[in-house]
């Protein structure tokens, strides 16, 4: 009889622990869901377009790891940018993305046949409810690309697969840049809603985002580039972003409690 | 006209292949073709260093310097895998030379008119230097344009398909709207006949004077490319490789005396060369000895092993003419009639 009671007690304690863990663990294991880039609300008066604006010190930064893009181009695996620091903010009208990375040489001038400019790009799906193939989207799921190049160019591009990049006639992306102490910092911004087809509308729902960077002095250009996985801006109605982690923890917790209860019942009957 | 193409290797999807034969025995290195092309096509900004047509002295390092060692082309005759190649440095093309005309022509300076700065390389920098020892030194001139290859590795190299081989005549062109200046075509061309324009941020190349051969000039007349028409010794024949009644077909396909440059790159050029002859070597006493002045091994490096047969064929036909016999081959090589040298309207109704 005493054995039964202690077994039941142990099972009850275990059950309680599991339930508590399910509730608390998500908060302890990660500060935010995976691959999320938080978007801070800021005031346009704080001038977030300026890379060195004070307002950016209060915006959380995400380290985005990069790898060489898979491509059939010569020396495609020889890329050099390993990480981007990414921050995002929005005011009433615009989304600002601040990207910063290490590059020992500022390659601004392309005056010779062997010279290439440093560059960075932000990729968004045109249709935010579908996730396009990471390599420049596809014909059915095109992507918008905000492209900044150190030789003075900012372009807004549309792509439906590798090699299909086409510039919009009227770029609405604004970029501001600093190069200081071996680091590029670029703020790319655009109005969240721009009229016309094939431009990502940034607002009521989560928006996927991916990044690419090119080191000009390493002769990186085109598909020879460092790229990230898909990340997302949590702009949807849910405050936590995708609730996958919470759901999984809850399912696991309930399963363990169920097993414990079955065990207790089985022990009592013996 | 005949459209028979059974024996001619045309690129897939190309109806007729435009081609050129250059007789190197006639080239005097005057650079008139170079200037004709330069003034017609590459006078604009960013093109100062650029020669879509150049004439270089061989043996010599050429333009851009050592282009033959810069890689590119295909690894095998199956055209499955490319050799990537390299982009030449600006210094290997040479920079445009600046002259102080103002000071010397108008301000009374006593300085001689010479390039400002200190040039270290340029097109035909090693002019007439050649090789060999007196009295048996030798050199010849090699005019070069884009070869509009049957299997162009530049086309395959472009990740945007901005460079393409057009259907109607196989001319290789760069779509200036699609080009984003990645320069994989510059790497991929083993002849280094694609150039990057840093001003326009696109690559540019020889267009085989397609507006001239299309007759899109003011009078609607058809003209051969400027480099051919302007050549004082008229060493170029222009037409279609698959025009069986034209001299190009006969020289390339029948007599096999017109050969592509560096066939080992396997791009199958459509510009062909009649290899150069030179008088035999002399002894120190001035007597003729039975030794080739231009070593056959050197010509083989440039034109492949078929050069031996080509030279033997030409030699044989020359001897026939010397004996008073007739020779169609010699007639083709010495023809001066422009209507027969430039056959560009034969497929107009195709």
Coordinates of C-alpha atoms in Angstrom, one line a residue:
Chain A
X1 CA 0.0 0.0 0.0
X2 CA 2.8 2.4 0.9
X3 CA 4.6 1.5 -2.3
X4 CA 1.5 2.3 -4.3
X5 CA 1.2 5.7 -2.6
X6 CA 4.8 6.7 -3.2
X7 CA 4.6 5.7 -6.8
X8 CA 1.4 7.8 -7.2
X9 CA 3.1 10.7 -5.5
X10 CA 6.2 10.4 -7.7
X11 CA 4.0 10.3 -10.8
X12 CA 2.1 13.3 -9.7
X13 CA 5.3 15.3 -9.0
X14 CA 6.6 14.3 -12.4
X15 CA 3.4 15.4 -14.1
X16 CA 3.5 18.8 -12.3
X17 CA 7.1 19.2 -13.4
X18 CA 6.3 18.4 -17.0
X19 CA 3.4 20.9 -17.1
X20 CA 5.5 23.6 -15.5
X21 CA 8.4 22.9 -17.9
X22 CA 6.0 23.1 -20.9
X23 CA 4.8 26.5 -19.8
X24 CA 8.2 28.0 -18.8
X25 CA 10.7 26.3 -21.1
X26 CA 10.0 28.3 -24.3
X27 CA 10.7 31.5 -22.5
X28 CA 13.9 30.1 -21.0
X29 CA 15.3 28.4 -24.1
X30 CA 15.1 31.3 -26.6
X31 CA 14.3 34.9 -26.3
X32 CA 12.4 34.8 -29.7
X33 CA 11.3 32.2 -32.2
X34 CA 13.9 30.9 -34.6
X35 CA 15.0 33.1 -37.5
X36 CA 13.0 36.1 -36.4
X37 CA 14.2 39.6 -36.8
X38 CA 12.1 41.8 -34.5
X39 CA 10.8 45.1 -35.9
X40 CA 10.9 47.9 -33.5
X41 CA 8.4 50.8 -33.6
X42 CA 10.3 54.1 -33.9
X43 CA 9.5 57.7 -34.5
X44 CA 10.4 59.0 -37.9
X45 CA 11.8 62.1 -36.1
X46 CA 14.6 59.9 -34.8
X47 CA 16.0 59.7 -38.3
X48 CA 16.4 55.9 -38.6
X49 CA 17.6 56.4 -42.2
X50 CA 20.9 57.5 -40.7
X51 CA 23.1 54.4 -39.9
X52 CA 24.6 56.2 -36.9
X53 CA 21.3 57.5 -35.5
X54 CA 20.9 57.1 -31.7
X55 CA 17.6 55.3 -32.2
X56 CA 19.4 52.1 -33.5
X57 CA 21.1 51.6 -30.1
X58 CA 17.7 50.6 -28.7
X59 CA 16.8 48.2 -31.5
X60 CA 17.7 44.5 -31.0
X61 CA 20.3 43.2 -33.4
X62 CA 20.3 39.7 -34.9
X63 CA 23.4 37.9 -36.1
X64 CA 22.6 36.4 -39.4
X65 CA 25.1 33.7 -40.5
X66 CA 25.9 33.6 -44.2
X67 CA 27.3 30.8 -46.5
X68 CA 28.3 30.7 -50.1
X69 CA 25.3 30.5 -52.4
X70 CA 25.0 27.2 -54.3
X71 CA 25.7 28.1 -57.9
X72 CA 27.4 26.7 -60.9
X73 CA 29.6 29.8 -61.3
X74 CA 33.4 29.5 -61.2
X75 CA 34.8 29.9 -57.6
X76 CA 31.3 30.1 -56.2
X77 CA 32.4 28.7 -52.9
X78 CA 35.1 31.3 -52.5
X79 CA 33.2 34.0 -50.6
X80 CA 34.2 36.0 -47.6
X81 CA 31.3 37.7 -45.7
X82 CA 30.4 35.4 -42.9
X83 CA 27.9 37.3 -40.8
X84 CA 25.5 40.2 -41.1
X85 CA 24.2 42.2 -38.1
X86 CA 20.7 43.0 -38.9
X87 CA 18.2 45.4 -37.2
X88 CA 14.8 46.4 -38.4
X89 CA 12.5 49.3 -37.4
X90 CA 9.3 50.9 -38.7
X91 CA 7.6 54.1 -38.4
X92 CA 4.2 54.9 -39.6
X93 CA 5.2 54.9 -43.3
X94 CA 8.5 53.1 -43.8
X95 CA 10.3 49.9 -43.0
X96 CA 14.0 50.4 -42.2
X97 CA 16.6 47.6 -42.4
X98 CA 20.0 48.3 -41.0
X99 CA 22.7 45.8 -42.1
X100 CA 26.2 45.9 -40.9
X101 CA 29.2 43.7 -41.8
X102 CA 33.0 43.4 -41.6
X103 CA 34.9 44.1 -44.8
X104 CA 38.6 45.2 -44.7
X105 CA 38.4 47.0 -48.0
X106 CA 35.7 49.5 -49.2
X107 CA 35.4 48.7 -52.9
X108 CA 33.6 51.7 -54.2
X109 CA 35.2 52.4 -57.6
X110 CA 34.9 50.1 -60.5
X111 CA 37.3 51.6 -63.0
X112 CA 39.0 48.5 -64.3
X113 CA 38.0 45.2 -65.8
X114 CA 39.0 43.3 -62.7
X115 CA 37.4 45.6 -60.1
X116 CA 34.0 44.8 -58.5
X117 CA 32.0 46.8 -56.0
X118 CA 30.9 45.7 -52.5
X119 CA 27.2 45.1 -52.3
X120 CA 24.4 43.9 -50.1
X121 CA 20.8 42.8 -50.8
X122 CA 17.6 42.3 -48.9
X123 CA 15.1 39.8 -50.5
X124 CA 11.4 39.7 -49.8
X125 CA 8.6 37.6 -51.3
X126 CA 6.2 39.6 -53.6
X127 CA 3.4 37.6 -52.1
X128 CA 4.0 37.4 -48.4
X129 CA 1.8 34.4 -47.8
X130 CA 4.0 32.1 -50.0
X131 CA 7.6 31.3 -49.3
X132 CA 9.5 31.3 -52.6
X133 CA 12.6 29.3 -53.3
X134 CA 15.5 31.0 -51.5
X135 CA 17.6 31.4 -54.7
X136 CA 15.8 34.5 -56.2
X137 CA 12.3 33.0 -56.0
X138 CA 10.6 31.4 -59.0
X139 CA 8.3 32.4 -61.8
X140 CA 5.2 31.6 -59.7
X141 CA 6.6 33.1 -56.5
X142 CA 8.7 36.1 -57.5
X143 CA 10.8 38.1 -55.0
X144 CA 11.5 41.8 -54.5
X145 CA 15.1 42.6 -53.9
X146 CA 16.5 45.8 -52.5
X147 CA 20.1 46.0 -53.8
X148 CA 22.8 48.4 -52.7
X149 CA 26.1 48.5 -54.4
X150 CA 29.1 50.6 -53.2
X151 CA 29.7 52.2 -56.6
X152 CA 26.7 54.4 -55.9
X153 CA 23.8 52.3 -57.0
X154 CA 20.6 51.5 -55.3
X155 CA 18.2 49.3 -57.2
X156 CA 14.8 47.8 -56.6
X157 CA 14.7 44.5 -58.4
X158 CA 12.2 41.8 -59.3
X159 CA 13.3 38.3 -59.8
X160 CA 11.6 35.0 -60.7
X161 CA 14.5 32.6 -60.4
X162 CA 18.3 32.8 -60.8
X163 CA 19.5 35.0 -63.7
X164 CA 16.1 36.8 -64.1
X165 CA 16.8 39.9 -62.0
X166 CA 15.2 42.9 -63.5
X167 CA 15.3 46.5 -62.2
X168 CA 12.1 48.4 -61.6
X169 CA 12.0 51.6 -63.7
X170 CA 11.4 53.7 -60.6
X171 CA 13.3 52.5 -57.5
X172 CA 11.5 53.5 -54.3
X173 CA 14.2 52.1 -52.0
X174 CA 16.4 54.6 -50.2
X175 CA 19.9 53.8 -48.9
X176 CA 22.3 55.5 -46.6
X177 CA 25.7 54.2 -45.8
X178 CA 28.8 54.5 -43.6
X179 CA 32.1 52.7 -43.8
X180 CA 34.0 53.0 -40.6
X181 CA 36.7 50.9 -38.9
X182 CA 36.5 48.1 -41.5
X183 CA 32.7 47.8 -41.3
X184 CA 30.0 48.7 -43.8
X185 CA 26.7 49.8 -42.3
X186 CA 23.8 50.3 -44.7
X187 CA 20.3 51.4 -43.9
X188 CA 17.8 50.3 -46.7
X189 CA 14.3 51.6 -46.4
X190 CA 11.1 51.7 -48.3
X191 CA 7.5 52.8 -47.8
X192 CA 5.6 49.9 -46.5
X193 CA 3.0 50.1 -49.2
X194 CA 4.0 51.2 -52.7
X195 CA 1.4 51.3 -55.4
X196 CA 1.7 49.0 -58.4
X197 CA 2.1 45.3 -58.9
X198 CA 5.0 43.0 -57.9
X199 CA 6.1 45.1 -54.9
X200 CA 6.0 43.5 -51.5
X201 CA 3.4 45.1 -49.2
X202 CA 4.8 45.3 -45.7
X203 CA 2.2 45.5 -42.9
X204 CA -0.5 43.2 -41.7
X205 CA 1.3 39.9 -41.7
X206 CA 4.7 38.3 -41.1
X207 CA 7.1 38.9 -44.0
X208 CA 9.9 36.5 -44.9
X209 CA 13.3 38.1 -45.6
X210 CA 16.7 36.8 -46.7
X211 CA 20.0 38.5 -47.2
X212 CA 23.1 38.5 -49.5
X213 CA 26.4 40.2 -49.4
X214 CA 29.3 40.5 -51.9
X215 CA 32.9 41.4 -51.3
X216 CA 34.1 43.2 -54.4
X217 CA 37.9 42.8 -53.8
X218 CA 37.3 39.0 -53.7
X219 CA 35.7 39.3 -57.2
X220 CA 32.3 38.4 -55.8
X221 CA 29.4 39.3 -58.1
X222 CA 26.2 37.7 -59.4
X223 CA 25.7 34.2 -57.9
X224 CA 29.1 34.2 -56.3
X225 CA 27.9 35.7 -53.0
X226 CA 27.3 35.0 -49.3
X227 CA 23.6 34.3 -48.5
X228 CA 21.4 33.7 -45.5
X229 CA 18.5 31.3 -44.9
X230 CA 15.0 32.7 -44.8
X231 CA 14.3 34.9 -41.8
X232 CA 11.1 36.7 -41.0
X233 CA 9.8 40.1 -39.7
X234 CA 7.0 39.4 -37.2
X235 CA 4.5 41.9 -38.5
X236 CA 1.5 39.6 -38.2
X237 CA -1.3 39.9 -35.7
X238 CA 0.2 37.4 -33.2
X239 CA 2.5 39.1 -30.7
X240 CA 4.9 36.1 -30.5
X241 CA 5.3 35.3 -34.2
X242 CA 4.8 31.7 -35.3
X243 CA 3.6 29.7 -32.3
X244 CA 5.2 26.5 -33.4
X245 CA 7.5 26.1 -30.3
X246 CA 4.6 26.6 -27.8
X247 CA 2.4 24.1 -29.6
X248 CA 5.1 21.5 -29.7
X249 CA 6.0 21.9 -26.0
X250 CA 2.3 21.7 -25.1
X251 CA 1.8 18.5 -27.2
X252 CA 4.9 17.0 -25.6
X253 CA 3.8 17.9 -22.1
X254 CA 0.3 16.5 -22.6
X255 CA 1.8 13.3 -23.9
X256 CA 4.0 12.8 -20.9
X257 CA 1.2 13.6 -18.5
X258 CA -1.0 11.0 -20.3
X259 CA 1.8 8.4 -20.1
X260 CA 2.2 9.2 -16.3
X261 CA -1.5 8.8 -15.7
X262 CA -1.6 5.5 -17.5
X263 CA 1.4 4.2 -15.5
X264 CA -0.2 5.3 -12.2
X265 CA -3.4 3.5 -13.1
X266 CA -1.5 0.4 -14.1
X267 CA 0.5 0.4 -10.8
X268 CA -2.7 0.8 -8.7
X269 CA -4.3 -2.2 -10.4
X270 CA -1.4 -4.5 -9.7
Chain B
X1 CA 20.4 29.8 -103.6
X2 CA 21.5 26.5 -102.1
X3 CA 20.8 26.1 -98.5
X4 CA 22.5 22.7 -98.2
X5 CA 24.3 22.4 -94.8
X6 CA 24.8 18.7 -94.6
X7 CA 28.6 18.9 -94.3
X8 CA 28.9 22.2 -92.3
X9 CA 28.8 22.2 -88.6
X10 CA 26.4 24.9 -87.6
X11 CA 25.3 25.7 -84.1
X12 CA 22.0 24.3 -83.0
X13 CA 19.1 26.6 -84.0
X14 CA 21.3 28.8 -86.3
X15 CA 20.0 29.0 -89.8
X16 CA 23.2 30.2 -91.5
X17 CA 26.6 31.0 -90.1
X18 CA 28.3 34.2 -91.0
X19 CA 32.0 33.8 -91.4
X20 CA 35.3 35.5 -92.4
X21 CA 38.5 34.3 -93.9
X22 CA 41.7 36.3 -93.5
X23 CA 44.7 35.7 -95.7
X24 CA 47.6 36.4 -93.4
X25 CA 50.0 36.5 -96.4
X26 CA 48.4 39.8 -97.4
X27 CA 48.4 41.6 -94.0
X28 CA 50.9 44.5 -93.9
X29 CA 50.1 45.5 -90.3
X30 CA 48.8 49.0 -91.3
X31 CA 46.1 48.9 -88.6
X32 CA 43.5 50.5 -91.0
X33 CA 41.0 47.8 -89.9
X34 CA 41.7 48.7 -86.3
X35 CA 41.1 52.3 -86.8
X36 CA 38.0 51.7 -89.0
X37 CA 36.5 49.6 -86.2
X38 CA 37.6 52.0 -83.5
X39 CA 36.0 55.0 -85.1
X40 CA 32.8 53.2 -86.0
X41 CA 32.1 51.4 -82.7
X42 CA 34.4 52.2 -79.8
X43 CA 35.0 55.9 -79.7
X44 CA 32.5 56.4 -76.8
X45 CA 33.2 56.8 -73.1
X46 CA 34.6 53.8 -71.3
X47 CA 35.9 52.2 -74.5
X48 CA 39.3 54.0 -74.7
X49 CA 41.2 50.8 -74.1
X50 CA 38.9 48.7 -76.2
X51 CA 39.7 47.3 -79.6
X52 CA 37.1 44.9 -81.0
X53 CA 39.4 44.5 -84.0
X54 CA 43.2 44.5 -83.3
X55 CA 46.2 43.5 -85.3
X56 CA 49.1 42.0 -83.3
X57 CA 52.6 40.9 -84.4
X58 CA 53.3 37.2 -84.1
X59 CA 55.3 35.8 -82.4
X60 CA 54.4 38.3 -79.7
X61 CA 52.3 38.5 -76.5
X62 CA 49.4 40.2 -78.2
X63 CA 46.5 42.2 -76.9
X64 CA 45.6 41.8 -74.1
X65 CA 49.1 40.6 -73.1
X66 CA 49.4 36.8 -73.1
X67 CA 45.7 36.3 -73.9
X68 CA 46.5 32.8 -75.1
X69 CA 47.3 31.8 -71.5
X70 CA 44.3 33.4 -69.9
X71 CA 42.1 30.3 -70.0
X72 CA 38.5 29.9 -71.2
X73 CA 37.0 27.7 -73.8
X74 CA 35.9 24.1 -73.4
X75 CA 37.6 21.2 -71.7
X76 CA 36.5 18.7 -74.4
X77 CA 34.9 18.5 -77.8
X78 CA 31.6 17.5 -76.2
X79 CA 31.2 21.1 -74.9
X80 CA 30.0 19.9 -71.6
X81 CA 32.4 21.6 -69.2
X82 CA 34.1 25.0 -69.6
X83 CA 37.6 26.1 -68.5
X84 CA 36.7 29.1 -66.5
X85 CA 39.5 31.5 -67.5
X86 CA 40.6 34.8 -66.1
X87 CA 39.7 38.5 -66.6
X88 CA 42.9 40.3 -67.8
X89 CA 44.1 43.2 -65.7
X90 CA 43.8 46.7 -67.1
X91 CA 47.6 46.9 -67.5
X92 CA 47.5 43.9 -69.8
X93 CA 45.3 45.7 -72.2
X94 CA 47.2 49.0 -71.8
X95 CA 45.6 52.3 -71.0
X96 CA 44.6 54.9 -73.6
X97 CA 47.6 57.2 -74.2
X98 CA 47.2 60.9 -73.5
X99 CA 49.0 63.5 -75.6
X100 CA 49.5 67.1 -74.7
X101 CA 48.4 68.5 -78.1
X102 CA 47.5 71.9 -76.6
X103 CA 51.0 72.7 -75.3
X104 CA 52.9 71.4 -78.3
X105 CA 50.6 72.5 -81.2
X106 CA 49.4 75.8 -79.8
X107 CA 51.5 77.0 -76.9
X108 CA 54.9 76.7 -78.5
X109 CA 56.3 74.0 -76.2
X110 CA 59.6 72.4 -77.4
X111 CA 58.6 69.0 -76.0
X112 CA 58.2 66.3 -78.6
X113 CA 54.7 65.0 -79.0
X114 CA 54.7 61.7 -77.1
X115 CA 52.4 59.9 -74.7
X116 CA 52.0 61.4 -71.3
X117 CA 52.9 59.2 -68.3
X118 CA 54.9 56.1 -68.9
X119 CA 53.0 53.5 -70.9
X120 CA 54.0 49.9 -70.3
X121 CA 51.8 48.1 -72.7
X122 CA 49.3 48.6 -75.5
X123 CA 47.8 47.0 -78.5
X124 CA 50.6 45.7 -80.7
X125 CA 53.2 46.9 -78.2
X126 CA 55.6 44.3 -79.5
X127 CA 55.2 45.4 -83.1
X128 CA 57.6 43.8 -85.6
X129 CA 59.8 42.4 -82.9
X130 CA 59.2 38.8 -84.0
X131 CA 61.6 36.0 -83.3
X132 CA 64.6 34.2 -84.9
X133 CA 68.2 35.4 -85.6
X134 CA 69.5 37.5 -88.4
X135 CA 69.4 36.8 -91.3
X136 CA 66.5 34.5 -90.5
X137 CA 64.3 36.5 -88.2
X138 CA 60.6 36.4 -88.9
X139 CA 57.3 37.8 -87.9
X140 CA 53.8 38.2 -89.4
X141 CA 50.6 40.1 -88.5
X142 CA 47.5 38.5 -87.0
X143 CA 44.3 40.6 -87.2
X144 CA 41.8 39.5 -84.6
X145 CA 38.0 40.1 -84.1
X146 CA 35.4 38.1 -82.2
X147 CA 35.3 34.6 -83.8
X148 CA 31.4 34.3 -83.5
X149 CA 32.1 30.7 -82.5
X150 CA 29.8 27.8 -83.2
X151 CA 30.1 26.8 -79.5
X152 CA 30.8 30.1 -77.8
X153 CA 32.0 29.6 -74.2
X154 CA 31.2 33.3 -73.5
X155 CA 27.5 32.5 -74.1
X156 CA 27.6 29.6 -71.8
X157 CA 29.4 31.6 -69.1
X158 CA 26.8 34.3 -68.7
X159 CA 24.5 33.5 -65.8
X160 CA 21.8 35.9 -67.1
X161 CA 21.9 34.8 -70.8
X162 CA 22.6 38.4 -71.7
X163 CA 25.0 37.2 -74.4
X164 CA 23.5 35.1 -77.2
X165 CA 24.1 33.7 -80.6
X166 CA 21.4 34.9 -82.9
X167 CA 19.5 32.6 -85.0
X168 CA 19.6 34.1 -88.5
X169 CA 23.4 34.3 -88.9
X170 CA 25.1 33.1 -85.7
X171 CA 26.5 36.5 -84.8
X172 CA 27.2 36.6 -81.0
X173 CA 25.7 39.7 -79.4
X174 CA 25.3 41.2 -75.9
X175 CA 21.9 42.4 -74.9
X176 CA 22.8 45.7 -73.3
X177 CA 19.6 45.8 -71.4
X178 CA 20.1 42.5 -69.7
X179 CA 23.9 42.7 -69.1
X180 CA 24.8 43.6 -65.5
X181 CA 28.5 43.7 -66.0
X182 CA 29.4 40.4 -64.2
X183 CA 32.2 39.7 -66.7
X184 CA 31.9 35.9 -66.7
X185 CA 31.9 36.3 -70.5
X186 CA 35.2 38.1 -70.4
X187 CA 36.6 35.2 -68.3
X188 CA 35.0 32.6 -70.5
X189 CA 36.2 33.8 -73.9
X190 CA 39.6 32.2 -74.6
X191 CA 40.4 34.9 -77.3
X192 CA 39.6 37.7 -74.8
X193 CA 37.3 39.4 -77.3
X194 CA 34.7 40.6 -74.8
X195 CA 35.5 43.9 -73.0
X196 CA 34.1 45.5 -69.9
X197 CA 33.0 49.1 -70.1
X198 CA 33.3 50.5 -66.6
X199 CA 31.4 53.6 -67.7
X200 CA 28.2 51.8 -68.8
X201 CA 28.8 48.9 -66.5
X202 CA 28.2 46.4 -69.2
X203 CA 30.3 44.2 -71.4
X204 CA 30.7 44.9 -75.1
X205 CA 32.1 43.1 -78.1
X206 CA 32.5 42.9 -81.9
X207 CA 29.0 42.8 -83.5
X208 CA 30.3 41.7 -86.9
X209 CA 29.0 45.1 -88.1
X210 CA 25.5 43.6 -88.2
X211 CA 23.8 46.8 -89.1
X212 CA 26.0 47.0 -92.2
X213 CA 25.4 43.4 -93.3
X214 CA 21.7 43.9 -92.7
X215 CA 21.7 47.0 -94.9
X216 CA 20.2 49.2 -92.2
X217 CA 22.4 52.2 -93.2
X218 CA 21.0 55.3 -94.8
X219 CA 20.8 53.9 -98.4
X220 CA 19.7 50.4 -97.4
X221 CA 22.7 48.9 -99.0
X222 CA 24.5 45.9 -97.7
X223 CA 28.1 46.2 -96.7
X224 CA 30.7 43.8 -95.3
X225 CA 32.1 44.7 -91.9
X226 CA 34.1 47.9 -91.8
X227 CA 37.4 46.0 -91.0
X228 CA 37.0 44.0 -94.2
X229 CA 35.9 46.9 -96.5
X230 CA 38.5 49.3 -95.3
X231 CA 41.5 46.9 -95.5
X232 CA 44.0 48.2 -98.1
X233 CA 45.3 44.8 -99.2
X234 CA 41.8 43.4 -99.1
X235 CA 42.8 40.3 -97.2
X236 CA 39.3 39.4 -95.9
X237 CA 36.6 37.4 -97.4
X238 CA 33.1 37.6 -95.8
X239 CA 30.1 35.4 -96.3
X240 CA 28.4 32.4 -95.0
X241 CA 30.1 29.2 -94.0
X242 CA 27.2 27.2 -95.4
X243 CA 27.1 29.1 -98.8
X244 CA 28.4 26.2 -100.9
X245 CA 29.0 28.4 -103.9
X246 CA 31.0 31.0 -101.9
X247 CA 34.8 31.2 -101.4
X248 CA 34.6 30.7 -97.7
X249 CA 32.9 27.3 -98.0
X250 CA 35.5 26.2 -100.6
X251 CA 38.5 27.4 -98.6
X252 CA 37.3 26.0 -95.2
X253 CA 35.4 22.9 -96.1
X254 CA 36.7 21.8 -99.5
X255 CA 40.4 22.7 -99.7
X256 CA 40.8 23.0 -95.9
X257 CA 43.4 25.7 -96.2
X258 CA 41.5 28.2 -94.0
X259 CA 42.0 27.3 -90.3
X260 CA 40.6 28.5 -87.0
X261 CA 43.0 30.1 -84.5
X262 CA 43.7 27.8 -81.5
X263 CA 41.3 25.0 -82.3
X264 CA 42.3 23.4 -79.0
X265 CA 40.0 25.9 -77.2
X266 CA 37.1 23.9 -78.9
X267 CA 34.8 26.9 -79.4
X268 CA 34.9 26.3 -83.2
X269 CA 35.6 29.8 -84.4
X270 CA 34.0 31.2 -87.6
X271 CA 36.9 33.4 -88.4
X272 CA 39.5 31.5 -90.4
X273 CA 43.1 32.2 -91.4
X274 CA 45.1 31.3 -94.4
X275 CA 48.5 30.5 -92.6
X276 CA 51.5 32.7 -93.5
X277 CA 54.2 31.7 -95.8
X278 CA 57.7 33.2 -95.7
X279 CA 60.7 32.8 -98.0
X280 CA 63.0 29.9 -96.9
X281 CA 65.9 30.6 -94.6
X282 CA 69.2 32.0 -95.8
X283 CA 72.7 30.9 -94.9
X284 CA 75.1 33.6 -93.6
X285 CA 76.5 33.8 -97.2
X286 CA 73.0 34.7 -98.4
X287 CA 72.2 31.4 -100.1
X288 CA 68.7 29.9 -99.8
X289 CA 68.5 26.8 -97.7
X290 CA 65.6 24.4 -97.6
X291 CA 64.4 25.3 -94.1
X292 CA 61.1 27.0 -93.2
X293 CA 61.7 30.5 -92.0
X294 CA 58.5 30.5 -89.8
X295 CA 58.9 27.2 -87.9
X296 CA 56.0 24.9 -88.6
X297 CA 55.9 24.0 -84.9
X298 CA 55.0 27.6 -84.1
X299 CA 52.3 27.7 -86.7
X300 CA 51.0 24.4 -85.3
X301 CA 50.7 26.1 -81.9
X302 CA 48.5 28.8 -83.4
X303 CA 46.4 26.8 -86.0
X304 CA 46.6 23.2 -84.9
X305 CA 48.1 20.2 -86.7
X306 CA 46.0 20.7 -89.8
X307 CA 48.3 23.6 -90.6
X308 CA 50.8 21.2 -92.2
X309 CA 48.3 19.9 -94.7
X310 CA 47.0 23.4 -95.4
X311 CA 50.5 24.7 -96.1
X312 CA 51.3 21.7 -98.3
X313 CA 48.2 22.2 -100.3
X314 CA 48.8 25.9 -100.9
X315 CA 52.4 25.1 -101.8
X316 CA 51.3 22.5 -104.3
X317 CA 48.8 24.8 -105.9
X318 CA 51.3 27.6 -106.2
X319 CA 53.7 25.3 -108.0
X320 CA 50.9 24.4 -110.4
X321 CA 50.4 28.0 -111.2
X322 CA 54.1 28.5 -111.6
X323 CA 54.1 25.7 -114.2
X324 CA 51.3 27.5 -116.1
X325 CA 48.5 25.3 -114.9
X326 CA 45.2 26.6 -113.6
X327 CA 44.3 26.4 -109.9
X328 CA 40.9 27.2 -108.5
X329 CA 42.4 27.6 -105.0
X330 CA 44.9 30.2 -106.2
X331 CA 42.1 32.0 -108.1
X332 CA 40.1 32.1 -104.9
X333 CA 43.0 33.5 -102.9
X334 CA 43.9 36.2 -105.5
X335 CA 40.3 37.2 -106.4
X336 CA 39.9 41.0 -106.2
X337 CA 36.2 41.2 -107.2
X338 CA 34.2 42.6 -104.2
X339 CA 31.0 40.9 -105.3
X340 CA 32.7 37.5 -105.0
X341 CA 34.7 38.4 -101.8
X342 CA 31.6 39.6 -99.9
X343 CA 28.6 37.4 -100.4
X344 CA 26.1 38.6 -97.9
X345 CA 22.8 38.6 -99.7
X346 CA 22.7 34.9 -100.7
X347 CA 20.3 33.9 -98.0
X348 CA 18.1 37.0 -98.0
X349 CA 15.1 35.0 -99.2
X350 CA 15.6 32.2 -96.8

